PDB file of C-alpha atoms in Angstrom:
ATOM      1  CA  UNK A   1      17.996  12.038  -3.884  1.00  0.00           C
ATOM      2  CA  UNK A   2      19.061  14.729  -5.742  1.00  0.00           C
ATOM      3  CA  UNK A   3      16.980  15.232  -8.893  1.00  0.00           C
ATOM      4  CA  UNK A   4      20.222  15.960 -10.911  1.00  0.00           C
ATOM      5  CA  UNK A   5      21.827  12.573  -9.812  1.00  0.00           C
ATOM      6  CA  UNK A   6      22.271  10.558 -12.822  1.00  0.00           C
ATOM      7  CA  UNK A   7      22.419   7.220 -10.616  1.00  0.00           C
ATOM      8  CA  UNK A   8      18.938   7.925  -9.121  1.00  0.00           C
ATOM      9  CA  UNK A   9      16.155   5.326  -9.850  1.00  0.00           C
ATOM     10  CA  UNK A  10      12.906   6.297 -11.325  1.00  0.00           C
ATOM     11  CA  UNK A  11      10.020   6.496  -8.842  1.00  0.00           C
ATOM     12  CA  UNK A  12       8.001   3.317  -8.634  1.00  0.00           C
ATOM     13  CA  UNK A  13       4.394   3.150  -9.680  1.00  0.00           C
ATOM     14  CA  UNK A  14       2.029   4.066  -6.790  1.00  0.00           C
ATOM     15  CA  UNK A  15      -1.634   3.318  -6.441  1.00  0.00           C
ATOM     16  CA  UNK A  16      -3.875   6.111  -7.582  1.00  0.00           C
ATOM     17  CA  UNK A  17      -4.012   9.264  -5.296  1.00  0.00           C
ATOM     18  CA  UNK A  18      -6.818   9.510  -2.810  1.00  0.00           C
ATOM     19  CA  UNK A  19      -9.621  11.577  -3.981  1.00  0.00           C
ATOM     20  CA  UNK A  20      -9.842  10.419  -7.459  1.00  0.00           C
ATOM     21  CA  UNK A  21     -11.318   7.387  -9.301  1.00  0.00           C
ATOM     22  CA  UNK A  22      -8.446   5.411 -10.974  1.00  0.00           C
ATOM     23  CA  UNK A  23     -10.715   4.761 -14.217  1.00  0.00           C
ATOM     24  CA  UNK A  24     -14.095   6.163 -15.532  1.00  0.00           C
ATOM     25  CA  UNK A  25     -17.400   4.648 -15.112  1.00  0.00           C
ATOM     26  CA  UNK A  26     -17.614   3.722 -18.700  1.00  0.00           C
ATOM     27  CA  UNK A  27     -14.047   1.889 -18.787  1.00  0.00           C
ATOM     28  CA  UNK A  28     -15.328  -1.514 -18.339  1.00  0.00           C
ATOM     29  CA  UNK A  29     -13.260  -3.042 -21.123  1.00  0.00           C
ATOM     30  CA  UNK A  30     -10.186  -2.057 -19.420  1.00  0.00           C
ATOM     31  CA  UNK A  31     -10.570  -5.472 -17.608  1.00  0.00           C
ATOM     32  CA  UNK A  32     -12.465  -7.773 -20.028  1.00  0.00           C
ATOM     33  CA  UNK A  33     -12.609 -10.838 -17.868  1.00  0.00           C
ATOM     34  CA  UNK A  34     -14.363  -8.807 -15.081  1.00  0.00           C
ATOM     35  CA  UNK A  35     -16.515  -7.252 -17.517  1.00  0.00           C
ATOM     36  CA  UNK A  36     -17.594 -10.580 -18.775  1.00  0.00           C
ATOM     37  CA  UNK A  37     -18.248 -11.980 -15.443  1.00  0.00           C
ATOM     38  CA  UNK A  38     -20.387  -9.049 -14.179  1.00  0.00           C
ATOM     39  CA  UNK A  39     -22.544  -8.930 -17.340  1.00  0.00           C
ATOM     40  CA  UNK A  40     -23.332 -12.481 -16.954  1.00  0.00           C
ATOM     41  CA  UNK A  41     -23.674 -12.757 -13.284  1.00  0.00           C
ATOM     42  CA  UNK A  42     -23.338  -9.343 -11.527  1.00  0.00           C
ATOM     43  CA  UNK A  43     -23.794 -11.183  -8.087  1.00  0.00           C
ATOM     44  CA  UNK A  44     -20.359 -12.473  -8.072  1.00  0.00           C
ATOM     45  CA  UNK A  45     -18.782  -9.246  -8.730  1.00  0.00           C
ATOM     46  CA  UNK A  46     -20.837  -7.599  -6.117  1.00  0.00           C
ATOM     47  CA  UNK A  47     -20.036 -10.249  -3.679  1.00  0.00           C
ATOM     48  CA  UNK A  48     -16.284 -10.047  -4.189  1.00  0.00           C
ATOM     49  CA  UNK A  49     -16.426  -6.164  -3.914  1.00  0.00           C
ATOM     50  CA  UNK A  50     -18.900  -6.158  -0.478  1.00  0.00           C
ATOM     51  CA  UNK A  51     -16.202  -8.711   1.099  1.00  0.00           C
ATOM     52  CA  UNK A  52     -13.272  -6.492   0.494  1.00  0.00           C
ATOM     53  CA  UNK A  53     -15.041  -3.069   1.261  1.00  0.00           C
ATOM     54  CA  UNK A  54     -16.381  -4.801   4.650  1.00  0.00           C
ATOM     55  CA  UNK A  55     -12.919  -6.345   5.371  1.00  0.00           C
ATOM     56  CA  UNK A  56     -14.319  -9.774   5.636  1.00  0.00           C
ATOM     57  CA  UNK A  57     -17.242  -9.078   7.962  1.00  0.00           C
ATOM     58  CA  UNK A  58     -19.679  -9.916   4.974  1.00  0.00           C
ATOM     59  CA  UNK A  59     -18.850 -12.851   3.051  1.00  0.00           C
ATOM     60  CA  UNK A  60     -18.821 -13.032  -0.725  1.00  0.00           C
ATOM     61  CA  UNK A  61     -21.754 -15.643  -0.678  1.00  0.00           C
ATOM     62  CA  UNK A  62     -23.839 -13.753   1.838  1.00  0.00           C
ATOM     63  CA  UNK A  63     -23.585 -10.452  -0.241  1.00  0.00           C
ATOM     64  CA  UNK A  64     -24.113 -12.274  -3.304  1.00  0.00           C
ATOM     65  CA  UNK A  65     -27.342 -13.949  -1.766  1.00  0.00           C
ATOM     66  CA  UNK A  66     -28.519 -10.776  -0.453  1.00  0.00           C
ATOM     67  CA  UNK A  67     -28.124  -9.066  -3.811  1.00  0.00           C
ATOM     68  CA  UNK A  68     -30.079 -11.781  -5.298  1.00  0.00           C
ATOM     69  CA  UNK A  69     -32.887 -11.727  -2.896  1.00  0.00           C
ATOM     70  CA  UNK A  70     -33.323  -7.889  -3.096  1.00  0.00           C
ATOM     71  CA  UNK A  71     -33.053  -8.082  -6.903  1.00  0.00           C
ATOM     72  CA  UNK A  72     -36.705  -9.577  -6.891  1.00  0.00           C
ATOM     73  CA  UNK A  73     -38.097  -6.415  -5.132  1.00  0.00           C
ATOM     74  CA  UNK A  74     -35.825  -4.003  -7.012  1.00  0.00           C
ATOM     75  CA  UNK A  75     -33.768  -3.585  -4.102  1.00  0.00           C
ATOM     76  CA  UNK A  76     -30.681  -4.467  -5.262  1.00  0.00           C
ATOM     77  CA  UNK A  77     -29.507  -1.138  -6.592  1.00  0.00           C
ATOM     78  CA  UNK A  78     -30.234   0.307  -3.039  1.00  0.00           C
ATOM     79  CA  UNK A  79     -28.101  -2.273  -1.326  1.00  0.00           C
ATOM     80  CA  UNK A  80     -25.245  -2.050  -4.018  1.00  0.00           C
ATOM     81  CA  UNK A  81     -25.056   1.754  -3.675  1.00  0.00           C
ATOM     82  CA  UNK A  82     -24.404   1.356   0.035  1.00  0.00           C
ATOM     83  CA  UNK A  83     -21.032  -0.418  -0.909  1.00  0.00           C
ATOM     84  CA  UNK A  84     -20.343   2.073  -3.460  1.00  0.00           C
ATOM     85  CA  UNK A  85     -20.446   4.670  -0.821  1.00  0.00           C
ATOM     86  CA  UNK A  86     -18.223   2.688   1.522  1.00  0.00           C
ATOM     87  CA  UNK A  87     -15.831   2.405  -1.098  1.00  0.00           C
ATOM     88  CA  UNK A  88     -15.745   5.889  -1.897  1.00  0.00           C
ATOM     89  CA  UNK A  89     -15.386   6.736   1.953  1.00  0.00           C
ATOM     90  CA  UNK A  90     -12.322   4.389   2.247  1.00  0.00           C
ATOM     91  CA  UNK A  91     -10.484   6.435  -0.620  1.00  0.00           C
ATOM     92  CA  UNK A  92     -12.222   9.757  -0.481  1.00  0.00           C
ATOM     93  CA  UNK A  93     -13.534   9.404  -3.765  1.00  0.00           C
ATOM     94  CA  UNK A  94     -16.138  11.998  -5.327  1.00  0.00           C
ATOM     95  CA  UNK A  95     -19.646  10.783  -6.039  1.00  0.00           C
ATOM     96  CA  UNK A  96     -19.243  10.799  -9.779  1.00  0.00           C
ATOM     97  CA  UNK A  97     -20.691  11.238 -12.526  1.00  0.00           C
ATOM     98  CA  UNK A  98     -23.729  11.249  -9.999  1.00  0.00           C
ATOM     99  CA  UNK A  99     -24.957   9.958  -6.765  1.00  0.00           C
ATOM    100  CA  UNK A 100     -24.200   6.483  -5.655  1.00  0.00           C
ATOM    101  CA  UNK A 101     -27.665   5.374  -6.143  1.00  0.00           C
ATOM    102  CA  UNK A 102     -28.256   6.681  -9.403  1.00  0.00           C
ATOM    103  CA  UNK A 103     -25.273   5.335 -10.680  1.00  0.00           C
ATOM    104  CA  UNK A 104     -26.148   1.852  -9.619  1.00  0.00           C
ATOM    105  CA  UNK A 105     -29.788   2.362 -10.683  1.00  0.00           C
ATOM    106  CA  UNK A 106     -29.082   3.260 -14.304  1.00  0.00           C
ATOM    107  CA  UNK A 107     -25.589   1.768 -14.934  1.00  0.00           C
ATOM    108  CA  UNK A 108     -25.343  -1.184 -12.454  1.00  0.00           C
ATOM    109  CA  UNK A 109     -22.912  -3.271 -14.654  1.00  0.00           C
ATOM    110  CA  UNK A 110     -20.500  -0.276 -15.079  1.00  0.00           C
ATOM    111  CA  UNK A 111     -20.737   0.597 -11.539  1.00  0.00           C
ATOM    112  CA  UNK A 112     -19.807  -2.888 -10.519  1.00  0.00           C
ATOM    113  CA  UNK A 113     -16.973  -2.895 -12.982  1.00  0.00           C
ATOM    114  CA  UNK A 114     -15.568   0.386 -11.839  1.00  0.00           C
ATOM    115  CA  UNK A 115     -15.578  -0.509  -7.929  1.00  0.00           C
ATOM    116  CA  UNK A 116     -13.908  -3.542  -8.741  1.00  0.00           C
ATOM    117  CA  UNK A 117     -11.052  -2.192 -10.937  1.00  0.00           C
ATOM    118  CA  UNK A 118     -10.646   0.455  -8.432  1.00  0.00           C
ATOM    119  CA  UNK A 119      -9.908  -2.012  -5.911  1.00  0.00           C
ATOM    120  CA  UNK A 120      -7.568  -3.907  -8.176  1.00  0.00           C
ATOM    121  CA  UNK A 121      -5.686  -0.729  -9.003  1.00  0.00           C
ATOM    122  CA  UNK A 122      -5.175   0.052  -5.333  1.00  0.00           C
ATOM    123  CA  UNK A 123      -3.537  -3.154  -4.773  1.00  0.00           C
ATOM    124  CA  UNK A 124      -6.528  -5.382  -3.607  1.00  0.00           C
ATOM    125  CA  UNK A 125      -7.680  -8.554  -5.582  1.00  0.00           C
ATOM    126  CA  UNK A 126     -11.265  -8.893  -4.931  1.00  0.00           C
ATOM    127  CA  UNK A 127     -11.122 -12.444  -6.544  1.00  0.00           C
ATOM    128  CA  UNK A 128      -8.900 -13.536  -3.630  1.00  0.00           C
ATOM    129  CA  UNK A 129     -11.323 -12.654  -0.917  1.00  0.00           C
ATOM    130  CA  UNK A 130     -10.420 -10.780   2.224  1.00  0.00           C
ATOM    131  CA  UNK A 131      -8.606 -13.349   4.184  1.00  0.00           C
ATOM    132  CA  UNK A 132      -5.765 -13.719   1.526  1.00  0.00           C
ATOM    133  CA  UNK A 133      -5.736  -9.861   0.809  1.00  0.00           C
ATOM    134  CA  UNK A 134      -5.437  -9.206   4.594  1.00  0.00           C
ATOM    135  CA  UNK A 135      -2.674 -11.572   4.768  1.00  0.00           C
ATOM    136  CA  UNK A 136      -0.629  -9.909   1.958  1.00  0.00           C
ATOM    137  CA  UNK A 137      -1.074  -6.465   3.543  1.00  0.00           C
ATOM    138  CA  UNK A 138       0.173  -7.986   6.778  1.00  0.00           C
ATOM    139  CA  UNK A 139       3.268  -9.576   5.396  1.00  0.00           C
ATOM    140  CA  UNK A 140       3.808  -6.619   3.296  1.00  0.00           C
ATOM    141  CA  UNK A 141       3.851  -8.877  -0.124  1.00  0.00           C
ATOM    142  CA  UNK A 142       0.956  -6.886  -1.627  1.00  0.00           C
ATOM    143  CA  UNK A 143       2.591  -6.126  -5.025  1.00  0.00           C
ATOM    144  CA  UNK A 144       1.749  -2.331  -6.475  1.00  0.00           C
ATOM    145  CA  UNK A 145      -0.633  -2.588  -9.328  1.00  0.00           C
ATOM    146  CA  UNK A 146       0.789  -2.959 -12.833  1.00  0.00           C
ATOM    147  CA  UNK A 147       0.068   0.230 -14.811  1.00  0.00           C
ATOM    148  CA  UNK A 148      -1.953  -0.330 -18.112  1.00  0.00           C
ATOM    149  CA  UNK A 149       0.155  -0.665 -21.184  1.00  0.00           C
ATOM    150  CA  UNK A 150       0.791   2.628 -22.713  1.00  0.00           C
ATOM    151  CA  UNK A 151       1.255   4.821 -19.659  1.00  0.00           C
ATOM    152  CA  UNK A 152       4.330   6.641 -19.654  1.00  0.00           C
ATOM    153  CA  UNK A 153       6.066   9.014 -16.918  1.00  0.00           C
TER     154      UNK A 153
END
């Protein structure tokens, strides 16, 4: 459509561009419910992220179980950082603010919250699991994410 055409519709909201995180590491309070769940029980958030990133090959339960088992030997951050790396690979995201293992070691709750928000902002809902998200993508009914209040053109 011609940009000067008065009948043209505004461009619909699209998911964040590849190569850039949609939110910052310390933006935990942008999604208070996920922030609360992650602070109280990070294995739930991690399991949901892992199921989506692995496209259903790893269930939420088995990822969360592995996370808990490795937490006893201080290996949970090493396990979780592999999924951060996979997520970054899916969307060509930079390793910000530092390497994946450092982020998970020093700020594991913030890292999990950021990864969860990233999936949500790209049109996936980790709380629904991979099967429901895959069905929505296949049928084309995945709605674009709603921009946060206060965003303008």
